[in-house]
């Protein structure tokens, strides 16, 4: 069965500290992997996808097939990064399996 | 992402009633999706449609029904058979090979 796991429900860091949101997946075949973000009072939006290998708002995510992980990282967290983050995977872009989500709080 | 609208924003239902949630998109996307969001459980796929007049069950389709008569519209009906319908419902759309864009959501509460 397809499964995406985010082991941390809550993550707190101070401004300027590095942050890493963990994501592990279990899939048959080669899934597409994504990070979505939901800021307060805003709709869910795509942050990163693994095939693009880009950096968005200072965030990067590397697919590690050996560890079946797709952790989201940022070297220096900002207060505006506080949000709910979802890792998701699937074989097509919209038919996704989501993790449980991690609430990131960046303290001043 | 402003191309997907959902209505109403809040919906209250009495037990035993069916209710229909609206989802419209003007992005010319072929595929549309319905997800349910519950605290601590992430999003779970209810139904999806990749083409007009065709749709497929997702992981938690029981107690729900959909239709796709027009490319831009994908309404979701929550029937009285759904045992625990109180949740936040999200609609999304995408091209077949493109990222999914989400609507603002509808919060359904059963009284």
Short mmCIF file of C-alpha atoms in Angstrom, two decimals:
data_model
loop_
_atom_site.label_atom_id
_atom_site.label_comp_id
_atom_site.label_asym_id
_atom_site.label_seq_id
_atom_site.Cartn_x
_atom_site.Cartn_y
_atom_site.Cartn_z
CA UNK A 1 0.00 0.00 0.00
CA UNK A 2 1.10 3.54 -0.68
CA UNK A 3 2.08 5.36 2.45
CA UNK A 4 3.60 8.72 3.35
CA UNK A 5 4.72 9.32 6.90
CA UNK A 6 5.61 12.55 8.64
CA UNK A 7 6.82 11.54 12.09
CA UNK A 8 6.57 15.00 13.68
CA UNK A 9 3.17 16.60 14.27
CA UNK A 10 4.78 19.71 15.74
CA UNK A 11 8.16 21.30 15.16
CA UNK A 12 9.41 24.47 16.83
CA UNK A 13 12.59 26.37 16.01
CA UNK A 14 13.92 29.85 16.57
CA UNK A 15 14.37 32.38 13.80
CA UNK A 16 17.66 31.87 12.01
CA UNK A 17 18.01 28.24 13.05
CA UNK A 18 18.09 25.41 10.50
CA UNK A 19 14.92 23.43 10.07
CA UNK A 20 14.25 19.96 8.70
CA UNK A 21 10.80 18.47 8.23
CA UNK A 22 10.94 14.73 7.82
CA UNK A 23 9.05 12.67 5.30
CA UNK A 24 9.32 8.96 4.55
CA UNK A 25 7.42 7.10 1.89
CA UNK A 26 6.53 3.55 0.99
CA UNK A 27 5.53 3.04 -2.61
CA UNK A 28 5.62 0.45 -5.28
CA UNK A 29 7.23 1.83 -8.39
CA UNK A 30 8.64 5.33 -8.64
CA UNK A 31 6.33 7.94 -7.13
CA UNK A 32 6.37 11.66 -7.69
CA UNK A 33 6.94 13.44 -4.39
CA UNK A 34 5.80 16.88 -3.31
CA UNK A 35 5.76 19.27 -0.41
CA UNK A 36 2.63 21.37 0.09
CA UNK A 37 2.27 24.25 2.53
CA UNK A 38 -0.79 25.79 4.15
CA UNK A 39 -0.27 29.20 5.76
CA UNK A 40 -2.82 30.51 8.24
CA UNK A 41 -6.09 31.45 6.51
CA UNK A 42 -4.72 30.52 3.08
CA UNK A 43 -5.35 27.60 0.79
CA UNK A 44 -3.05 24.65 0.37
CA UNK A 45 -0.34 25.40 -2.17
CA UNK A 46 2.47 23.51 -3.80
CA UNK A 47 5.90 24.31 -2.39
CA UNK A 48 8.26 21.83 -4.05
CA UNK A 49 8.26 18.78 -6.29
CA UNK A 50 11.19 16.43 -6.44
CA UNK A 51 11.54 16.34 -10.20
CA UNK A 52 12.21 20.07 -10.43
CA UNK A 53 15.08 20.03 -7.90
CA UNK A 54 14.55 23.73 -7.24
CA UNK A 55 14.68 25.93 -4.16
CA UNK A 56 11.52 27.78 -3.22
CA UNK A 57 11.52 30.37 -0.41
CA UNK A 58 14.89 28.95 0.65
CA UNK A 59 13.52 25.42 1.04
CA UNK A 60 15.02 22.39 -0.66
CA UNK A 61 14.11 18.72 -0.61
CA UNK A 62 16.21 15.85 -1.81
CA UNK A 63 14.83 12.48 -2.72
CA UNK A 64 16.80 9.67 -1.09
CA UNK A 65 15.66 6.45 -2.70
CA UNK A 66 17.85 4.33 -0.46
CA UNK A 67 16.26 5.68 2.69
CA UNK A 68 12.91 6.31 0.97
CA UNK A 69 12.91 9.82 2.36
CA UNK A 70 12.09 13.27 1.05
CA UNK A 71 12.97 15.62 3.87
CA UNK A 72 12.35 19.37 3.56
CA UNK A 73 15.18 21.63 4.68
CA UNK A 74 15.93 25.29 5.14
CA UNK A 75 19.21 26.57 6.54
CA UNK A 76 17.82 29.70 8.23
CA UNK A 77 14.17 29.65 9.29
CA UNK A 78 12.06 32.82 9.17
CA UNK A 79 8.94 33.66 11.17
CA UNK A 80 6.88 33.72 7.97
CA UNK A 81 7.73 30.04 7.45
CA UNK A 82 5.34 29.14 10.25
CA UNK A 83 2.66 26.98 8.65
CA UNK A 84 1.35 23.45 8.19
CA UNK A 85 3.51 21.39 5.85
CA UNK A 86 2.35 18.26 4.06
CA UNK A 87 4.47 15.74 2.24
CA UNK A 88 2.62 13.92 -0.54
CA UNK A 89 3.35 11.29 -3.12
CA UNK A 90 1.64 9.75 -6.08
CA UNK A 91 1.87 8.39 -9.55
CA UNK A 92 -0.03 11.34 -10.98
CA UNK A 93 0.00 14.88 -9.84
CA UNK A 94 -3.42 15.14 -8.30
CA UNK A 95 -4.07 11.59 -7.13
CA UNK A 96 -1.89 11.93 -4.08
CA UNK A 97 -1.31 10.24 -0.77
CA UNK A 98 -0.64 12.79 1.94
CA UNK A 99 1.26 12.51 5.18
CA UNK A 100 -0.34 13.60 8.42
CA UNK A 101 1.24 17.03 8.28
CA UNK A 102 3.75 18.91 10.43
CA UNK A 103 2.96 22.23 12.06
CA UNK A 104 6.11 24.36 11.96
CA UNK A 105 6.39 27.26 14.38
CA UNK A 106 9.29 29.67 14.04
CA UNK A 107 9.78 31.75 17.17
CA UNK A 108 11.30 35.27 17.04
CA UNK B 1 -4.61 29.32 -7.50
CA UNK B 2 -7.53 31.75 -7.67
CA UNK B 3 -8.98 29.71 -10.54
CA UNK B 4 -10.66 27.18 -8.24
CA UNK B 5 -13.68 28.16 -6.21
CA UNK B 6 -15.63 26.18 -3.66
CA UNK B 7 -18.96 27.01 -2.15
CA UNK B 8 -20.24 27.40 0.41
CA UNK B 9 -17.39 28.20 2.78
CA UNK B 10 -19.34 26.81 5.75
CA UNK B 11 -22.15 24.28 5.61
CA UNK B 12 -24.32 22.86 8.34
CA UNK B 13 -26.32 19.71 7.91
CA UNK B 14 -28.77 17.80 9.99
CA UNK B 15 -28.27 14.08 10.37
CA UNK B 16 -29.99 12.14 7.61
CA UNK B 17 -29.72 14.91 5.01
CA UNK B 18 -27.73 14.86 1.82
CA UNK B 19 -25.70 17.95 0.98
CA UNK B 20 -23.82 18.98 -2.15
CA UNK B 21 -20.55 20.87 -2.16
CA UNK B 22 -19.68 22.90 -5.22
CA UNK B 23 -16.30 23.04 -6.97
CA UNK B 24 -15.63 25.09 -10.10
CA UNK B 25 -12.39 25.76 -11.97
CA UNK B 26 -11.57 28.04 -14.88
CA UNK B 27 -8.03 26.76 -15.40
CA UNK B 28 -9.05 24.44 -18.22
CA UNK B 29 -7.71 21.52 -16.21
CA UNK B 30 -8.69 18.03 -17.27
CA UNK B 31 -8.52 16.40 -13.85
CA UNK B 32 -10.37 17.26 -10.66
CA UNK B 33 -10.21 15.78 -7.18
CA UNK B 34 -11.97 15.80 -3.82
CA UNK B 35 -10.06 15.41 -0.58
CA UNK B 36 -11.16 15.29 3.01
CA UNK B 37 -8.96 16.91 5.66
CA UNK B 38 -9.20 15.82 9.28
CA UNK B 39 -6.93 16.95 12.14
CA UNK B 40 -3.97 14.65 12.54
CA UNK B 41 -4.85 12.58 9.47
CA UNK B 42 -3.70 14.72 6.59
CA UNK B 43 -5.74 14.70 3.40
CA UNK B 44 -7.49 11.64 2.06
CA UNK B 45 -8.73 11.21 -1.49
CA UNK B 46 -12.48 10.74 -1.88
CA UNK B 47 -13.06 10.78 -5.64
CA UNK B 48 -11.25 11.95 -8.73
CA UNK B 49 -12.04 12.54 -12.36
CA UNK B 50 -9.58 12.74 -15.23
CA UNK B 51 -12.10 13.40 -17.96
CA UNK B 52 -15.67 14.58 -18.36
CA UNK B 53 -18.32 11.95 -17.66
CA UNK B 54 -15.83 9.68 -15.93
CA UNK B 55 -14.71 9.45 -12.31
CA UNK B 56 -13.01 6.99 -10.00
CA UNK B 57 -13.25 6.16 -6.32
CA UNK B 58 -10.44 7.25 -4.08
CA UNK B 59 -9.45 5.81 -0.73
CA UNK B 60 -12.58 6.83 1.23
CA UNK B 61 -15.45 6.98 -1.29
CA UNK B 62 -18.10 5.31 0.86
CA UNK B 63 -20.97 7.66 1.64
CA UNK B 64 -20.03 10.13 -1.10
CA UNK B 65 -21.03 10.62 -4.72
CA UNK B 66 -19.82 12.88 -7.53
CA UNK B 67 -20.63 13.86 -11.08
CA UNK B 68 -18.57 15.37 -13.88
CA UNK B 69 -20.97 16.66 -16.51
CA UNK B 70 -18.81 19.66 -17.37
CA UNK B 71 -15.05 20.05 -17.50
CA UNK B 72 -15.10 22.98 -15.11
CA UNK B 73 -17.40 21.52 -12.45
CA UNK B 74 -17.05 18.58 -10.04
CA UNK B 75 -19.71 18.67 -7.30
CA UNK B 76 -19.49 16.35 -4.31
CA UNK B 77 -22.58 15.01 -2.54
CA UNK B 78 -22.21 13.89 1.05
CA UNK B 79 -24.98 11.39 1.62
CA UNK B 80 -26.67 10.28 4.81
CA UNK B 81 -24.70 7.04 4.49
CA UNK B 82 -21.48 8.84 5.41
CA UNK B 83 -21.04 7.99 9.09
CA UNK B 84 -18.74 10.81 10.09
CA UNK B 85 -19.15 13.66 7.60
CA UNK B 86 -17.99 16.56 9.75
CA UNK B 87 -14.71 17.62 8.13
CA UNK B 88 -12.96 20.13 5.91
CA UNK B 89 -13.39 19.30 2.21
CA UNK B 90 -10.86 20.37 -0.39
CA UNK B 91 -11.27 20.33 -4.13
CA UNK B 92 -8.28 20.36 -6.48
CA UNK B 93 -7.60 20.34 -10.18
CA UNK B 94 -4.65 19.65 -12.42
CA UNK B 95 -3.60 18.96 -15.93
CA UNK B 96 -2.89 15.26 -16.40
CA UNK B 97 0.82 16.08 -16.16
CA UNK B 98 0.92 19.09 -13.91
CA UNK B 99 0.77 20.15 -10.26
CA UNK B 100 -2.52 20.15 -8.40
CA UNK B 101 -4.09 23.47 -7.42
CA UNK B 102 -6.40 23.51 -4.42
CA UNK B 103 -9.54 25.44 -3.68
CA UNK B 104 -10.18 27.30 -0.42
CA UNK B 105 -12.25 24.48 1.08
CA UNK B 106 -15.69 23.92 2.58
CA UNK B 107 -16.15 23.17 6.25
CA UNK B 108 -19.07 20.82 6.78
CA UNK B 109 -20.59 20.38 10.21
CA UNK B 110 -23.30 17.88 11.03
CA UNK B 111 -25.60 19.03 13.77
#
